[in-house]
Amino acid sequence: MNLAALNAIAEKMVAPGRGILAADESSGTIKKRFDAINVESTEENRRDYREMLFRSEGMKYVSGVILYDETIWQNAADGTPLVKLIQDADSIPGIKVDEGVQPLSHFPGETITVGLDRLAERLSKYFDQGARFAKWRAVIDIADGVPNFGAIKANAHALARYAALCQAAGIVPIVEPEILMDGAHDIETCDGVTRLVLKTVFDELYDARVPLEGMVLKPNMVICGKGCGKGAHVDDVAIRTIAALKATVPSAVPGIAYLSGGQADELATAHLDAMNRIGGFPWKMTFSYGRALQAAPQKAWAGKKENVPAAQKAFTHRAKMNALASLGQWEGAHEKAA
Ligand code: 13P
């Protein structure tokens, strides 16, 4: 393993002023997004949509793109590999390698992320295709009687095994333990679960001998559930998230790239900005957003060729807003100015 090379990739992924575009929706998820804008989810439409994003000016704010398996092998309409479009924007191609979740036996309502079998083989093919980082998402739900420690530990163990395999293949692992926003839980509950999950994940990474300098953490923010009422104040989310991470995430980790998890676009930007304004932590903090970057361009595009410029503009705007937030320089007025 070449740790210096892994570290250089990780540092580039989280360099202030840029962040990660999560465009790795599985076939089922992208179909849901396309259904919402009345676009049929064909291979060609998925390609056209993602090509539009990768050719937009907003890519200058994007340090890396997480791709789904189908996309990493696709060519643009003119025959250029989509991976090359990303590289030409000085951005790093990445790949989602987990194979989704399955029910975890003996833990009703809890899941385990699968895909470790033959992962080494798949990673080597993805490396040859240009991928330099990967993503694996563990899903933790907060509900009556869940999560349980056994399920957290099983998911953390899988994340650590995945991370070790990635590093051996020259690929930087994004370690993503996502605590869902579903439900009506309060921010204190999310705070406690986030701390327990992160502590367990870093224990497992240590046991798996994963050098933290060669990874990126993709956590949720400490936030109340979608159904919790009026929601928490932006500064409360920022202060609690920083505190929870300081208590559980070693400083050897180069950077944190948050998921948006269903937060409204501007709120996801405001939270990231507030954290970077507070500062005082040892990691770079940026975004690795899916929905919070893509909801606006999807709506503007609606599957129509004539809408491509407007959709690219919408994407560029959100990418720029989040890039400013990664520097702690975003202001509400920037949204209105656009
Ligand atoms: P969201 O920002 O939409 O949560 O997606 C990020 C991601 O990659 C979740 O796994």
Coordinates of C-alpha atoms and ligand atoms in Angstrom, one line a residue:
M1 CA 0.0 0.0 0.0
N2 CA 1.3 3.5 -0.9
L3 CA -0.1 5.6 1.9
A4 CA 1.4 8.9 0.6
A5 CA -0.5 8.4 -2.7
L6 CA -3.7 7.6 -0.9
N7 CA -3.3 10.6 1.4
A8 CA -2.6 12.9 -1.6
I9 CA -5.9 11.8 -3.2
A10 CA -7.8 12.2 0.1
E11 CA -6.4 15.7 0.6
K12 CA -7.5 16.7 -2.9
M13 CA -11.0 15.3 -2.4
V14 CA -11.5 17.6 0.6
A15 CA -9.5 20.6 -0.5
P16 CA -11.3 23.8 0.6
G17 CA -13.3 25.5 -2.1
R18 CA -14.4 22.3 -3.7
G19 CA -16.4 19.2 -2.7
I20 CA -17.8 15.9 -3.9
L21 CA -20.8 15.3 -6.2
A22 CA -22.6 12.1 -5.2
A23 CA -24.0 11.0 -8.5
D24 CA -24.1 7.3 -7.6
E25 CA -27.8 6.8 -7.4
S26 CA -28.6 3.1 -7.9
S27 CA -31.0 2.2 -10.8
G28 CA -33.9 2.2 -8.3
T29 CA -33.1 5.6 -6.8
I30 CA -32.4 7.4 -10.1
K31 CA -35.8 6.0 -11.3
K32 CA -37.5 7.6 -8.3
R33 CA -35.7 11.0 -9.1
F34 CA -36.7 10.7 -12.8
D35 CA -40.3 9.8 -11.9
A36 CA -40.6 13.0 -10.0
I37 CA -39.7 15.0 -13.1
N38 CA -41.6 12.7 -15.6
V39 CA -38.5 11.4 -17.3
E40 CA -38.3 7.7 -18.2
S41 CA -35.3 6.0 -16.6
T42 CA -33.6 4.6 -19.7
E43 CA -29.9 4.0 -19.9
E44 CA -29.6 6.8 -22.5
N45 CA -31.5 9.3 -20.3
R46 CA -29.4 8.5 -17.3
R47 CA -26.3 9.0 -19.4
D48 CA -27.5 12.3 -20.9
Y49 CA -28.4 13.6 -17.5
R50 CA -25.1 12.8 -15.9
E51 CA -23.1 13.9 -19.0
M52 CA -24.9 17.3 -18.6
L53 CA -23.7 17.6 -15.0
F54 CA -20.1 16.5 -15.9
R55 CA -19.9 19.1 -18.7
S56 CA -21.2 22.0 -16.6
E57 CA -19.1 24.9 -15.4
G58 CA -20.0 23.9 -11.8
M59 CA -17.4 21.1 -12.1
K60 CA -14.8 23.6 -11.1
Y61 CA -16.3 23.4 -7.6
V62 CA -16.3 19.6 -7.7
S63 CA -13.2 17.7 -6.4
G64 CA -14.6 14.3 -7.1
V65 CA -17.7 12.5 -8.5
I66 CA -19.1 9.3 -7.0
L67 CA -20.4 7.1 -9.9
Y68 CA -22.7 4.2 -10.0
D69 CA -21.3 1.0 -11.8
E70 CA -23.3 1.7 -15.0
T71 CA -21.9 5.2 -15.3
I72 CA -18.2 4.4 -14.9
W73 CA -18.4 2.4 -18.1
Q74 CA -20.5 4.8 -20.2
N75 CA -19.4 7.1 -23.0
A76 CA -20.9 10.6 -23.6
A77 CA -23.0 11.1 -26.7
D78 CA -19.9 12.0 -28.7
G79 CA -18.0 8.9 -27.6
T80 CA -15.9 10.5 -24.9
P81 CA -15.8 8.3 -21.7
L82 CA -17.7 10.0 -18.9
V83 CA -14.7 9.3 -16.7
K84 CA -12.6 11.4 -19.0
L85 CA -15.0 14.4 -18.7
I86 CA -14.6 14.2 -15.0
Q87 CA -10.8 14.0 -15.2
D88 CA -10.7 16.9 -17.8
A89 CA -12.4 19.0 -15.1
D90 CA -9.5 18.2 -12.8
S91 CA -11.9 16.2 -10.7
I92 CA -11.4 12.6 -9.4
P93 CA -13.7 9.8 -10.5
G94 CA -15.0 7.6 -7.6
I95 CA -17.2 4.6 -7.5
K96 CA -20.0 3.3 -5.2
V97 CA -19.0 -0.3 -4.4
D98 CA -21.5 -1.4 -1.8
E99 CA -24.4 -3.5 -3.1
G100 CA -27.1 -2.0 -0.9
V101 CA -28.7 -3.2 2.3
Q102 CA -30.3 -6.4 3.4
P103 CA -32.3 -7.2 6.6
L104 CA -29.9 -8.1 9.4
S105 CA -30.9 -11.5 10.9
H106 CA -32.1 -11.3 14.5
F107 CA -32.3 -7.5 14.4
P108 CA -35.8 -6.7 13.2
G109 CA -35.9 -3.3 11.5
E110 CA -32.2 -3.1 11.0
T111 CA -30.0 -3.7 8.0
I112 CA -26.5 -4.7 7.0
T113 CA -24.8 -3.3 3.9
V114 CA -23.5 -6.1 1.6
G115 CA -21.0 -6.4 -1.2
L116 CA -17.7 -7.6 0.4
D117 CA -17.5 -10.8 -1.5
R118 CA -15.3 -10.4 -4.6
L119 CA -14.8 -6.7 -3.7
A120 CA -11.0 -6.9 -4.2
E121 CA -11.6 -8.1 -7.8
R122 CA -14.1 -5.4 -8.5
L123 CA -11.9 -2.7 -7.0
S124 CA -9.0 -3.7 -9.3
K125 CA -11.3 -3.3 -12.4
Y126 CA -12.5 0.1 -11.2
F127 CA -9.0 1.2 -10.6
D128 CA -8.1 0.3 -14.2
Q129 CA -11.1 2.3 -15.3
G130 CA -9.8 5.4 -13.5
A131 CA -11.5 5.3 -10.1
R132 CA -9.3 6.6 -7.3
F133 CA -11.8 6.6 -4.5
A134 CA -14.8 4.5 -3.5
K135 CA -17.9 4.8 -1.3
W136 CA -19.6 2.3 1.0
R137 CA -22.7 3.4 2.9
A138 CA -23.9 1.8 6.1
V139 CA -27.5 2.8 7.1
I140 CA -28.5 3.3 10.7
D141 CA -32.2 4.1 11.4
I142 CA -33.4 5.7 14.6
A143 CA -36.9 4.3 15.6
D144 CA -38.6 2.5 18.4
G145 CA -36.0 0.1 19.8
V146 CA -33.4 0.8 17.1
P147 CA -30.5 1.1 16.6
N148 CA -29.0 -1.8 18.6
F149 CA -25.3 -2.1 19.2
G150 CA -25.0 -5.5 17.5
A151 CA -26.3 -3.9 14.3
I152 CA -24.0 -0.9 14.6
K153 CA -21.0 -3.1 15.2
A154 CA -21.8 -5.4 12.2
N155 CA -22.1 -2.4 9.9
A156 CA -18.9 -0.8 11.3
H157 CA -17.0 -4.0 10.8
A158 CA -18.1 -4.2 7.2
L159 CA -17.1 -0.6 6.6
A160 CA -13.6 -1.4 8.1
R161 CA -13.2 -4.4 5.9
Y162 CA -14.2 -2.4 2.8
A163 CA -11.8 0.4 3.7
A164 CA -8.9 -2.0 4.1
L165 CA -9.6 -3.6 0.7
C166 CA -9.9 -0.2 -1.0
Q167 CA -6.5 0.9 0.4
A168 CA -4.9 -2.3 -0.8
A169 CA -6.2 -1.6 -4.3
G170 CA -4.8 2.0 -4.3
I171 CA -8.3 3.5 -3.8
V172 CA -9.3 5.9 -1.0
P173 CA -12.3 4.7 0.9
I174 CA -15.1 7.1 1.7
V175 CA -16.4 5.6 5.0
E176 CA -20.1 6.5 5.2
P177 CA -22.1 5.6 8.3
E178 CA -25.4 7.3 7.6
I179 CA -27.8 7.9 10.4
L180 CA -31.1 8.6 8.7
M181 CA -33.2 11.7 9.2
D182 CA -36.4 9.6 8.9
G183 CA -38.7 9.8 12.0
A184 CA -39.5 12.4 14.6
H185 CA -36.5 11.9 16.9
D186 CA -34.9 15.0 18.6
I187 CA -31.4 16.3 18.0
E188 CA -30.2 14.9 21.3
T189 CA -31.0 11.4 20.2
C190 CA -29.2 11.9 16.9
D191 CA -26.3 13.3 18.8
G192 CA -26.0 10.2 21.0
V193 CA -26.4 7.8 18.2
T194 CA -23.9 9.6 16.0
R195 CA -21.3 9.5 18.7
L196 CA -21.8 5.8 19.4
V197 CA -21.7 5.0 15.7
L198 CA -18.6 7.0 14.9
K199 CA -16.8 5.6 18.0
T200 CA -17.6 2.1 16.9
V201 CA -16.6 2.7 13.3
F202 CA -13.2 4.1 14.3
D203 CA -12.6 1.2 16.7
E204 CA -13.2 -1.2 13.8
L205 CA -11.0 0.8 11.5
Y206 CA -8.2 0.6 14.1
D207 CA -8.7 -3.2 14.5
A208 CA -8.6 -3.6 10.7
R209 CA -5.3 -1.6 10.6
V210 CA -6.7 1.0 8.3
P211 CA -4.4 4.1 8.3
L212 CA -6.8 7.0 8.7
E213 CA -4.6 9.4 6.6
G214 CA -5.8 7.4 3.6
M215 CA -9.6 7.8 4.0
V216 CA -12.4 10.3 4.0
L217 CA -15.3 10.2 6.5
K218 CA -18.8 10.9 5.1
P219 CA -21.1 11.3 8.1
N220 CA -24.5 12.7 8.7
M221 CA -24.8 16.0 10.6
V222 CA -26.2 16.0 14.1
I223 CA -29.8 17.1 13.3
C224 CA -33.3 16.3 14.4
G225 CA -35.6 13.9 12.4
K226 CA -37.7 15.2 9.5
G227 CA -40.8 14.9 11.7
C228 CA -39.4 16.6 14.8
G229 CA -41.3 19.8 14.3
K230 CA -39.8 23.2 13.6
G231 CA -36.2 21.8 13.4
A232 CA -33.0 22.9 15.1
H233 CA -31.3 26.2 14.7
V234 CA -28.5 26.2 12.2
D235 CA -25.9 27.1 14.8
D236 CA -27.1 24.3 17.1
V237 CA -26.6 21.8 14.3
A238 CA -23.2 23.1 13.6
I239 CA -22.0 23.3 17.2
R240 CA -23.3 19.8 18.1
T241 CA -21.9 18.2 14.9
I242 CA -18.5 19.6 15.5
A243 CA -18.6 18.5 19.2
A244 CA -19.7 15.0 18.3
L245 CA -17.0 14.6 15.7
K246 CA -14.3 16.1 18.0
A247 CA -15.2 13.5 20.6
T248 CA -15.0 10.5 18.3
V249 CA -13.0 11.2 15.0
P250 CA -9.2 11.0 15.3
S251 CA -7.3 14.0 13.8
A252 CA -5.4 11.8 11.5
V253 CA -8.5 11.7 9.2
P254 CA -7.8 14.3 6.4
G255 CA -11.3 15.4 5.9
I256 CA -15.0 15.2 6.5
A257 CA -17.4 15.3 3.5
Y258 CA -21.0 15.4 4.7
L259 CA -24.0 13.8 3.1
S260 CA -27.1 16.0 2.8
G261 CA -29.5 13.2 3.7
G262 CA -32.7 14.9 2.6
Q263 CA -32.0 18.4 4.0
A264 CA -33.4 21.3 1.9
D265 CA -30.7 22.6 -0.5
E266 CA -30.0 25.9 1.2
L267 CA -30.2 24.4 4.7
A268 CA -27.5 21.8 3.8
T269 CA -25.3 24.7 2.6
A270 CA -26.0 26.9 5.6
H271 CA -25.1 24.0 8.0
L272 CA -21.7 23.4 6.3
D273 CA -21.0 27.1 6.2
A274 CA -21.8 27.5 9.9
M275 CA -19.4 24.7 10.8
N276 CA -16.6 26.1 8.8
R277 CA -17.1 29.6 10.3
I278 CA -16.9 28.1 13.8
G279 CA -13.7 26.2 12.9
G280 CA -11.3 24.9 15.6
F281 CA -11.3 21.3 14.3
P282 CA -8.4 19.4 12.8
W283 CA -10.1 18.3 9.6
K284 CA -11.1 19.9 6.3
M285 CA -14.9 20.0 6.1
T286 CA -16.8 19.9 2.8
F287 CA -19.8 18.4 1.1
S288 CA -20.5 15.1 -0.6
Y289 CA -24.0 15.9 -1.5
G290 CA -26.4 14.0 -3.8
R291 CA -29.9 15.5 -3.4
A292 CA -28.8 18.9 -2.2
L293 CA -26.7 19.4 -5.4
Q294 CA -29.0 17.7 -7.9
A295 CA -32.6 18.5 -6.9
A296 CA -32.4 22.0 -8.6
P297 CA -30.8 20.9 -11.9
Q298 CA -33.2 17.9 -12.1
K299 CA -36.2 20.2 -11.8
A300 CA -34.8 22.6 -14.4
W301 CA -33.9 19.9 -16.8
A302 CA -37.1 17.8 -16.8
G303 CA -35.6 15.6 -19.6
K304 CA -35.7 18.3 -22.3
K305 CA -32.7 19.2 -24.4
E306 CA -33.6 22.9 -24.5
N307 CA -33.4 23.0 -20.7
V308 CA -29.8 21.8 -20.6
P309 CA -28.3 25.3 -20.2
A310 CA -30.7 26.2 -17.4
A311 CA -30.1 22.9 -15.6
Q312 CA -26.3 23.4 -15.9
K313 CA -26.7 26.9 -14.4
A314 CA -28.8 25.5 -11.6
F315 CA -26.2 22.9 -10.8
T316 CA -23.3 25.4 -11.1
H317 CA -25.1 27.7 -8.7
R318 CA -25.6 25.0 -6.0
A319 CA -22.0 23.7 -6.4
K320 CA -20.7 27.3 -6.0
M321 CA -22.8 27.9 -2.9
N322 CA -21.5 24.8 -1.3
A323 CA -17.9 25.6 -2.4
L324 CA -18.3 28.9 -0.5
A325 CA -19.7 27.0 2.5
S326 CA -16.6 24.8 2.5
L327 CA -14.6 28.0 3.0
G328 CA -17.1 29.5 5.6
Q329 CA -17.8 32.3 3.1
W330 CA -21.4 31.6 2.1
E331 CA -24.1 34.2 2.8
G332 CA -27.9 34.1 2.2
A333 CA -27.5 37.1 0.0
H334 CA -25.4 34.9 -2.5
E335 CA -28.5 32.9 -3.1
K336 CA -30.7 35.9 -3.8
A337 CA -28.0 37.5 -6.0
A338 CA -28.3 34.5 -8.3
Ligands
13P1 P1 -27.5 12.8 -0.2 O1 -26.6 14.0 -0.1 O2 -28.7 12.9 -1.1 O3 -27.8 12.2 1.2 O4 -26.6 11.7 -0.9 C1 -25.3 11.5 -0.5 C2 -25.0 10.1 -0.6 O5 -24.1 9.7 -1.3 C3 -25.7 9.2 0.3 O6 -25.1 7.9 0.3

